[in-house]
Each structure stands twice: as structure tokens, then as C-alpha cells.
Short mmCIF file of C-alpha atoms in Angstrom, two decimals:
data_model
loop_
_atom_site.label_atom_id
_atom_site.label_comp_id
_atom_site.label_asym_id
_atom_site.label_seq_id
_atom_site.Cartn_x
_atom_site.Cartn_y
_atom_site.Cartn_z
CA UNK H 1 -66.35 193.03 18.00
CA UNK H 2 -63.78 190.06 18.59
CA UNK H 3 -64.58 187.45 20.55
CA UNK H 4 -65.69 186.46 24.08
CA UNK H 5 -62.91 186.34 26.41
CA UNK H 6 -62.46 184.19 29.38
CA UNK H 7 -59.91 184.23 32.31
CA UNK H 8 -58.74 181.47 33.67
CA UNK H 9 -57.04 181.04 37.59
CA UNK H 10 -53.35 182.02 37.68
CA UNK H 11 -51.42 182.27 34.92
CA UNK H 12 -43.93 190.00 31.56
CA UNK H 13 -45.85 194.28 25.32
CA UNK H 14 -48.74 195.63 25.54
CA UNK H 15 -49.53 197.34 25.77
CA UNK H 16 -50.80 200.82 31.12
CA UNK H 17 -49.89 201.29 35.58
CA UNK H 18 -54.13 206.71 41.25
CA UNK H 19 -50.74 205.91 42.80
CA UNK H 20 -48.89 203.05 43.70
CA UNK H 21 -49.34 200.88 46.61
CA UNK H 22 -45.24 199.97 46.34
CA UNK H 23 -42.29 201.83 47.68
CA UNK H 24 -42.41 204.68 44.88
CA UNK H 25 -39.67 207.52 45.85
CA UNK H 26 -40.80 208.25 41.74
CA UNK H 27 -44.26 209.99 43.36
CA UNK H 28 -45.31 213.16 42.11
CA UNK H 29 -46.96 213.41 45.39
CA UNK H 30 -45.24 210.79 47.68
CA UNK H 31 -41.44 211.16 48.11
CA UNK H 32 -41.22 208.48 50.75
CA UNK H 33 -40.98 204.56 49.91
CA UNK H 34 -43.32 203.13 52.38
CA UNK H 35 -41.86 199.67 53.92
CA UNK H 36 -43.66 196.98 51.91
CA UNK H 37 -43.17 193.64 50.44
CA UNK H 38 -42.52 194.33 46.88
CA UNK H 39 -43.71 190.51 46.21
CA UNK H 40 -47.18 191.31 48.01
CA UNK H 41 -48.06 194.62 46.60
CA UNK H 42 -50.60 194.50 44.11
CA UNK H 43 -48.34 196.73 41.19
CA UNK H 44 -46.42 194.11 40.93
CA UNK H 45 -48.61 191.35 40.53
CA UNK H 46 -50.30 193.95 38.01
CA UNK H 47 -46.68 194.59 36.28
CA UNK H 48 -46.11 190.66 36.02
CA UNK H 49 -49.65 189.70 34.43
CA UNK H 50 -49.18 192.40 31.13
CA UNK H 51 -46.35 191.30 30.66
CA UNK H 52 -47.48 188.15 30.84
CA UNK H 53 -50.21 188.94 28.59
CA UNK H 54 -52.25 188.05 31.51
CA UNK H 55 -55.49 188.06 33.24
CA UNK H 56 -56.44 190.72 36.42
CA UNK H 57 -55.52 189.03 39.99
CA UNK H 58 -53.20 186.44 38.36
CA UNK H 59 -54.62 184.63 35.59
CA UNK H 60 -53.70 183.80 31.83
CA UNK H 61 -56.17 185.54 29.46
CA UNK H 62 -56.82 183.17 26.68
CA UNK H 63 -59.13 183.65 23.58
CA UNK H 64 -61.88 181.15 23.97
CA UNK H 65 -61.94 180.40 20.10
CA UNK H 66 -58.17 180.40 19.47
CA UNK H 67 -58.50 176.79 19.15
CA UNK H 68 -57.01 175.09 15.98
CA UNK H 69 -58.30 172.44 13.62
CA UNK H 70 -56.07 171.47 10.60
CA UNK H 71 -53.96 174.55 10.84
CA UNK H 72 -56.70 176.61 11.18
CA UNK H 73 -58.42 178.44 14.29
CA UNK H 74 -62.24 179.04 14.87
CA UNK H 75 -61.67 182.59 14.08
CA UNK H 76 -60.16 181.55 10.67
CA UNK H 77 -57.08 182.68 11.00
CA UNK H 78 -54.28 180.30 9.72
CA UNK H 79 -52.78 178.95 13.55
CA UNK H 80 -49.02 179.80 12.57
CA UNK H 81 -49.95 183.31 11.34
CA UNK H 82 -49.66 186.64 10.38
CA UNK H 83 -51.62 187.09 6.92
CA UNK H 84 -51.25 191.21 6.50
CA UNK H 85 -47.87 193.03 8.10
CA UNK H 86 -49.55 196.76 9.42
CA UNK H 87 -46.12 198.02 9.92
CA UNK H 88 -42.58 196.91 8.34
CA UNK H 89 -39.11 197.36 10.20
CA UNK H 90 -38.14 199.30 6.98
CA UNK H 91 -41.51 201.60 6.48
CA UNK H 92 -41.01 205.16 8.27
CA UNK H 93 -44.29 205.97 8.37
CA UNK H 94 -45.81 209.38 9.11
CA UNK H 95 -49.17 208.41 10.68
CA UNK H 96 -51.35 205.12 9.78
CA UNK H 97 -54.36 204.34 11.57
CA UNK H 98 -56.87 201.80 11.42
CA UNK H 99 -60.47 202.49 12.55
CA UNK H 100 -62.00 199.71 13.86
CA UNK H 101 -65.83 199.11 15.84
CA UNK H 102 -65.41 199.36 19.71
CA UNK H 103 -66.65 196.50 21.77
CA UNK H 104 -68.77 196.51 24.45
CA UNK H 105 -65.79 196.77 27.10
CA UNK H 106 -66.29 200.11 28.32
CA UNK H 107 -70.07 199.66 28.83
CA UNK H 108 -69.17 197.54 31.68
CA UNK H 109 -67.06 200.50 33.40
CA UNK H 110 -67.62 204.24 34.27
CA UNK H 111 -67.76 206.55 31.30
CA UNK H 112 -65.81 209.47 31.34
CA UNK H 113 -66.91 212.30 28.27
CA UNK H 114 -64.59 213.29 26.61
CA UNK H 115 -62.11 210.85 26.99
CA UNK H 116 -64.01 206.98 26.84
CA UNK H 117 -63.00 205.72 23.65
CA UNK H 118 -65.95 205.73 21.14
CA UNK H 119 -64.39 206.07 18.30
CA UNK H 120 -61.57 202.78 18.52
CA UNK H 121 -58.69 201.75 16.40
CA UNK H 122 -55.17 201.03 16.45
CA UNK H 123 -52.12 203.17 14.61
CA UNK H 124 -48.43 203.31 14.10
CA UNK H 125 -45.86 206.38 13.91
CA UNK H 126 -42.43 206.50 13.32
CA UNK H 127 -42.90 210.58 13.58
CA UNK H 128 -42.96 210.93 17.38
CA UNK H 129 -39.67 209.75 18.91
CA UNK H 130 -36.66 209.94 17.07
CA UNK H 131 -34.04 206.60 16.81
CA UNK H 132 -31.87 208.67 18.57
CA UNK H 133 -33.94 209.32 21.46
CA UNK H 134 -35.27 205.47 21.60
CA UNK H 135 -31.80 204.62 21.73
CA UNK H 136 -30.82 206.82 24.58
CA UNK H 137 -34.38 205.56 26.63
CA UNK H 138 -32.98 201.61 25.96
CA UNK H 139 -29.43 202.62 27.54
CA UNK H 140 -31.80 203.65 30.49
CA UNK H 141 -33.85 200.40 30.36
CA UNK H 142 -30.13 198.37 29.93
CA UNK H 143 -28.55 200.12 32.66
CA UNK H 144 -31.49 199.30 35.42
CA UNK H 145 -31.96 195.96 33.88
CA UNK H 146 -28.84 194.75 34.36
CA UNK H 147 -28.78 195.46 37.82
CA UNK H 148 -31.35 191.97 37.66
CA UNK H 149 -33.07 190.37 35.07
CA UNK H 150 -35.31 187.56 34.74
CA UNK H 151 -33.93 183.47 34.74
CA UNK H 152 -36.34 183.12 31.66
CA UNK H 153 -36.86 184.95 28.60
CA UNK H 154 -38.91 187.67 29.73
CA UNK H 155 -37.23 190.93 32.44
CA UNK H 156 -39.40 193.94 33.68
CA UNK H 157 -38.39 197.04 34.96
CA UNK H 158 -40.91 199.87 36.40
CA UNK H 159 -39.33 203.07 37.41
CA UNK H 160 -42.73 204.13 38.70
CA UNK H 161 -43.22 201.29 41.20
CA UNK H 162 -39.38 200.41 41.60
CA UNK H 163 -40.73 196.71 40.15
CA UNK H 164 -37.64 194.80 38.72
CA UNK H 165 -37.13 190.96 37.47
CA UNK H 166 -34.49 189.29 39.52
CA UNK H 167 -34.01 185.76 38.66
CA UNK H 168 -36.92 183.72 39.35
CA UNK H 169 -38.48 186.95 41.68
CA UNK H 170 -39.20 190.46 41.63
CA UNK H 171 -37.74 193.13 43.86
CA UNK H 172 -38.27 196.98 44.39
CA UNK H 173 -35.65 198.24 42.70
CA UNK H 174 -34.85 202.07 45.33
CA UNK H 175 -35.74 199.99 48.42
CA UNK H 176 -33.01 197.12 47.21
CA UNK H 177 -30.57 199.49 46.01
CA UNK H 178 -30.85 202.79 48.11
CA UNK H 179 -28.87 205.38 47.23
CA UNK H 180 -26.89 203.74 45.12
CA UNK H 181 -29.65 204.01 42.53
CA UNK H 182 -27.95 207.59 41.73
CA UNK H 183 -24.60 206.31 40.52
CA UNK H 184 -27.51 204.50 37.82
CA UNK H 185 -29.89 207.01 36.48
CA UNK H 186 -29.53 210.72 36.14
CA UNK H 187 -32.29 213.64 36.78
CA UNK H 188 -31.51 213.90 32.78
CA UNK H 189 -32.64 210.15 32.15
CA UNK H 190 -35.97 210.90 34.08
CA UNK H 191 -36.62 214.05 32.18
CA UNK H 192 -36.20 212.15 29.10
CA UNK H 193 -38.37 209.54 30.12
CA UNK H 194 -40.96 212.24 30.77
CA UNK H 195 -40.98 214.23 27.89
CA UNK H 196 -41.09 210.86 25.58
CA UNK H 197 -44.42 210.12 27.20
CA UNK H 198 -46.07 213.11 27.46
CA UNK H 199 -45.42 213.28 23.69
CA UNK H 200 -46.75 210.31 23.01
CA UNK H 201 -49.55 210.95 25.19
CA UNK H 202 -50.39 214.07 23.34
CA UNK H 203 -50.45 211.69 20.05
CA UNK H 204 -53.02 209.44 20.82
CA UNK H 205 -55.01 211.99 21.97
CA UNK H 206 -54.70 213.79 18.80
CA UNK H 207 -55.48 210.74 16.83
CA UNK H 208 -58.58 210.04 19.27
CA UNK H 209 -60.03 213.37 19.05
CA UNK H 210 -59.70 213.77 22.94
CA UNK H 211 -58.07 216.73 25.19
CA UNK H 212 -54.47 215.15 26.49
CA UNK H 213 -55.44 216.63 30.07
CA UNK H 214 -58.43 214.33 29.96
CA UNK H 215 -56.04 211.28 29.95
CA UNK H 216 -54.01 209.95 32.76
CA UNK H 217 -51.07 207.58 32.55
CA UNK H 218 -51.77 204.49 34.44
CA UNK H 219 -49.94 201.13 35.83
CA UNK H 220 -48.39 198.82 35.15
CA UNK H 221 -45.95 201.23 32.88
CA UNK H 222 -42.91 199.65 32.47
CA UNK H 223 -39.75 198.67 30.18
CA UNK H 224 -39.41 195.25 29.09
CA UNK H 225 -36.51 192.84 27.23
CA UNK H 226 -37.73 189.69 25.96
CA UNK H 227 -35.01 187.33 24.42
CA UNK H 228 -34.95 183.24 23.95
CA UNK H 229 -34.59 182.00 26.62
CA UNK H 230 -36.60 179.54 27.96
CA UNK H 231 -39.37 180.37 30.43
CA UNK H 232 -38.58 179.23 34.05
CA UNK H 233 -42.37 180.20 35.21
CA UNK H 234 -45.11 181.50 34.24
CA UNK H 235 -43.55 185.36 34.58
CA UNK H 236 -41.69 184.23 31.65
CA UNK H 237 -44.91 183.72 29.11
CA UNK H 238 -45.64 187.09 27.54
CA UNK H 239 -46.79 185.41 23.93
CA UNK H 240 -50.61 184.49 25.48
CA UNK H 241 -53.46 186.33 23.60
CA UNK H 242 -54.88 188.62 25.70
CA UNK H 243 -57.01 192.21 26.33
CA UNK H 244 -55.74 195.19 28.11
CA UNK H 245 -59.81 196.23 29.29
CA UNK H 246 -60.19 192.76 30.12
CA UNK H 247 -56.90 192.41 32.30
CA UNK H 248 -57.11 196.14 33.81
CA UNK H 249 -60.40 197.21 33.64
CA UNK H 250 -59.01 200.82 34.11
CA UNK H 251 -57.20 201.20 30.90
CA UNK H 252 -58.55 203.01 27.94
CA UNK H 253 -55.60 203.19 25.77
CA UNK H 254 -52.21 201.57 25.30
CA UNK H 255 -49.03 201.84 23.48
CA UNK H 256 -45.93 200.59 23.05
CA UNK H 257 -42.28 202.15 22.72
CA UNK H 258 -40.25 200.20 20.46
CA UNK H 259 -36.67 200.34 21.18
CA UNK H 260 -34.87 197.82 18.98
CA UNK H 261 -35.22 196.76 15.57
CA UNK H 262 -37.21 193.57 14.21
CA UNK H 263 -34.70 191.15 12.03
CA UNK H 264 -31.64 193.35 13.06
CA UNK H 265 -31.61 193.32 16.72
CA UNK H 266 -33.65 190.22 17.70
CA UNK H 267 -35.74 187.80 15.60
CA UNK H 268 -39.57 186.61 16.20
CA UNK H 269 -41.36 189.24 18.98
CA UNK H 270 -43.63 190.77 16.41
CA UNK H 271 -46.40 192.61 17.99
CA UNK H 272 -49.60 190.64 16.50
CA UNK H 273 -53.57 192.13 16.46
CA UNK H 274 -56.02 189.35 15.98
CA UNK H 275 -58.77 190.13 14.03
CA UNK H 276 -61.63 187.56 13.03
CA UNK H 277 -60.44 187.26 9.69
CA UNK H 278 -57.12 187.67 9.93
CA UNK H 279 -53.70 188.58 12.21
CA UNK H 280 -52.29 191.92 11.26
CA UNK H 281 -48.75 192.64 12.65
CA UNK H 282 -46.49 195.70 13.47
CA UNK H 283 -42.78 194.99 13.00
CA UNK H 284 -41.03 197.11 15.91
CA UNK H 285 -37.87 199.18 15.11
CA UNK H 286 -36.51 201.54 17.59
CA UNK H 287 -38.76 205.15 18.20
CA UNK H 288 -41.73 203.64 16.23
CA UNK H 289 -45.13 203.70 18.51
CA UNK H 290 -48.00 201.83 18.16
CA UNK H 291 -50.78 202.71 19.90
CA UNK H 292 -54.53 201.31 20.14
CA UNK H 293 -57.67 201.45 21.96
CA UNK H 294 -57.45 198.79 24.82
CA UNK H 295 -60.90 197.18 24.97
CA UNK H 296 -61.23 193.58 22.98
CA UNK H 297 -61.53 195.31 19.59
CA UNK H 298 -57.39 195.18 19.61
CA UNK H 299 -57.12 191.31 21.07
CA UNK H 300 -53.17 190.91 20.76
CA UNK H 301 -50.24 188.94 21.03
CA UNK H 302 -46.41 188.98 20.77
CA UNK H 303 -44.59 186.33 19.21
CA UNK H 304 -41.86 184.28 20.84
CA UNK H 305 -38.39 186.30 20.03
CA UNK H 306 -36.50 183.79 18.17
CA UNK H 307 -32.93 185.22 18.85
CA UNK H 308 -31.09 188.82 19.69
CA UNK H 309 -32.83 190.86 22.13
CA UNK H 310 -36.20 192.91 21.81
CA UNK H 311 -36.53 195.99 24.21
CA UNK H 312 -40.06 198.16 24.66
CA UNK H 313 -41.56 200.45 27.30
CA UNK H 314 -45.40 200.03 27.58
CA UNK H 315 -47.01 203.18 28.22
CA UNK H 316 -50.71 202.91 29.11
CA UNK H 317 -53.74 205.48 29.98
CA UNK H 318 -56.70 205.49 31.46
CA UNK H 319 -59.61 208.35 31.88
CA UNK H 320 -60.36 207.52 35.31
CA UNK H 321 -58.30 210.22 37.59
CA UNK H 322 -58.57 207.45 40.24
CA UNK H 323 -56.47 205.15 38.82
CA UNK H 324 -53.86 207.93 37.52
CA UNK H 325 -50.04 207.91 38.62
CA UNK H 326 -47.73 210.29 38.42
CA UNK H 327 -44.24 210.27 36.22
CA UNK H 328 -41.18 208.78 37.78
CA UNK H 329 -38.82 211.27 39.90
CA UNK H 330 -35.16 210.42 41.26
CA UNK H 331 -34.52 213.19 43.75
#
């Protein structure tokens, strides 16, 4: 089991989003877009801290030992470092998963059987989503994000919630936009966006041995573009260490849609695991998924991208029908 974790007060890839307190015309069951700050409800706060790799209500999650002493941390792993690469940009791999002991996370939430995690582990497949798909999903993620976009280095943009970086802020993307949000995306776009999840959904619980109907998708689900540009605040830190169970105590599983490639597109923004005795890293290219059980067995990072720009939807799940959302509509 890795390491204690500790949040600290207030700190946008990894890594999940029952419905949406935000204006969400996307509802499977709520067409309307109730009238509410978008800067107040608590999606967005939720949206901001994963992708901040941060802490629930508003914190930075940092790793308690990640401390280093002549180059090297408590953990003993080297402090610049990624000693084993899980995934390269140039493998196109099938299936590879990595079993690994669960930690005590889910003990300290409602069990659901059949779905709770107990056996853990993290895995990669480039067998799920094609290039060509990926690279029709990031035309949709370029298309709403440059309607905004963060001041820093790190932009969000939730088509569940409406959530969307816009300088320095965040605003709800339908409310802001109206109508007008139909000369942007298409009903095809959606149905796309869809059918990539539910297959990936189907995947993981293939992999986990679990029925897919006994897995919700959750929030914060979103599309992000990191590039290097200096953070402006805090929203702009995504690189912190952190745990999905620990941040959201509602998600059981997470993964991550790469939709550029590492070393082509953008440099740096490798998606690091860190283990106790070493950092293992998955080297995104566009369609691959990675995908991993979200409790602190799979403590993770993403490095700083360097230059170019790295795009990725974070899908996450939960087993708790509670905390479930719906997929995204237009009409």
C-alpha cells in the first residue's frame, strides 16, 4: 500500500464527475440549466482540484514522504524520475495490466459487491479507440476550448457541467454561450463522445472482472490541454502528486483518453505512477487509455509539458448510483 496521504487547505489528468449541481442542459434527466453561479457550484470547484491534482473542498494533495534528500525521496525513488516507462509513444499495445495490492481506501467508504475494487491495478490499451477517432474527439475538445482557455498552462472543459477555463476564471460554457453553442458541437460530436466512453467503460470492467451496468460514470469528467505556459494560480498546477479516492471519495476507477502524442505533439506531460520503489510512466499518444483503480495503490502525477500541446479527456467511475451522472446531450 503507498503511503499516508495528507491534504492540506486550498490548493486542472487523472484521472471521474448523481447529477450536477451546475447549469447542465447535457442531463439525461434534467434538460433545463438551472440559474447558478458557475464559480459557486461545487462541480466546478470539483473539476478545478483533479485537474489540479488536488485535494476534496480545495486543497493540494501532497505525498507526505515525497520529500528529497540528495536527489533522493523517502520513498526511494530518484526526485527527478521515472526509472521503468509502462507504456512507450511507439508501443501499440493490445492489453497490459499490472496487478497491484489495494489499499485500505475503500474500507473507509460504502462497499458496493460486485463492483468495489478488490482486485486493484493499473493497465494500458491502444486496442479500444482508434487514432482516428481520438483525433476527431480532440477537434471537439479544440473547438469548445477555444471559445476560452486558461491564462496559465492548464484549460478545462466539461461538457457535462458546461465548466470551461476562461482566463484567470471559469464559466458555464451553455449558460455563457446560449444557443450559439449549436453553431459549435453537433448531435454527431455528442454521440461520439458517448460511444468512446461507454467503450471504455466496458474495458475496465472487463479487465476488473465486474458487470459494466454495475459502474457509473462520475464527475468531474472532463477534457483538458496542458501546454507551457506559466501558471497564473493555483488552477494552473496539475503536476502535484495526488489520489483520486483521497480527492473524491466517490471514485472507484479512473482513466484517461489520450489525444495527442508524447515527443511529437508536446514534450514533458508524461502520466507518472509512484510506487515505493520506483516511478513507472505511460507515454500518451492519441486513442491509447490508461486506466487504474483510484484508491492510493495508483498515487500519480503528470509531469510539467515542456513544449507543444498535450490534450486528454478524464473519464472516471464510481459504484455508488448516488454519485452517477448521466452522458452529455446538446438538444
Amino acid at each position: 500500500m503507498a503511503p499516508q496521504r495528507r491534504a492540506l487547505p486550498r490548493g486542472p489528468d487523472s484521472a471521474g464527475p448523481g447529477p450536477g449541481r451546475g447549469s447542465r442542459r447535457h442531463s439525461s434527466a434534467t434538460k433545463g440549466r438551472p440559474q447558478q453561479d458557475p464559480h459557486r457550484g461545487w462541480w466546478l470547484k470539483a473539476a478545478i482540484l483533479l485537474l489540479l491534482s488536488a485535494a476534496a473542498g480545495g486543497g493540494l494533495v501532497v505525498w507526505s514522504r515525497v520529500r528529497t534528500q540528495d536527489g533522493v525521496t523517502e520513498g526511494g525513488i530518484p526526485a527527478d524520475g521515472v526509472t521503468e516507462v509502462l507504456a512507450h509513444r511507439s508501443d501499440n499495445l493490445q492489453d497490459k495490466f499490472m496487478e497491484i495490492p489495494c489499499s485500505e481506501d475503500y474500507d473507509n467508504h460504502k462497499r458496493f459487491a460486485g463492483c468495489t475494487p478488490r482486485r486493484c491495478g493499473r493497465g494500458v490499451t491502444d486496442a479500444v479507440i482508434t487514432r482516428e477517432e481520438a483525433e476527431r474527439i480532440r477537434r471537439i475538445a479544440e473547438r469548445g476550448l477555444a471559445l476560452g482557455g486558461s491564462d496559465g498552462g492548464a484549460s478545462i472543459l466539461d461538457l457535462h457541467s458546461g465548466a470551461l477555463s476562461l482566463g484567470k476564471h471559469f464559466v458555464n460554457l451553455y449558460r455563457y454561450f446560449g444557443e450559439k453553442i449549436h453553431d459549435i458541437f453537433t448531435e454527431e460530436d455528442f454521440a461520439l463522445y458517448r460511444d468512446v466512453r461507454q467503450r471504455i467503460q466496458q474495458r475496465i470492467a472487463q479487465v476488473f472482472g465486474i458487470s459494466p451496468s454495475a459502474m457509473y460514470l462520475t464527475k468531474p469528467t472532463f477534457f483538458s490541454r496542458m501546454n507551457s505556459t506559466g501558471a497564473k494560480t493555483t488552477h494552473d498546477e496539475y503536476w502535484h502528486p495526488h489520489v483520486d479516492k483521497v480527492t473524491y471519495g466517490s471514485f472507484d476507477y479512473t482513466s484517461l483518453l489520450y489525444l495527442s502524442d508524447y515527443s511529437e505533439d508536446f514534450g514533458g506531460g508524461r502520466f507518472v505512477f509512484m510506487d515505493a520503489d520506483s516511478n513507472k510512466t505511460v507515454e500518451p499518444r492519441a486513442g491509447r487509455v490508461s486506466f487504474f483503480t483510484s484508491g492510493s495503490e495508483n498515487l500519480h502525477r503528470v509531469e510539467k509539458v515542456q513544449w507543444g500541446t498535450r490534450f486528454a479527456i478524464t473519464i472516471s467511475f464510481t459504484c455508488d448510483p448516488q454519485h452517477g451522472i448521466g452522458d452529455p446531450l446538446l438538444a
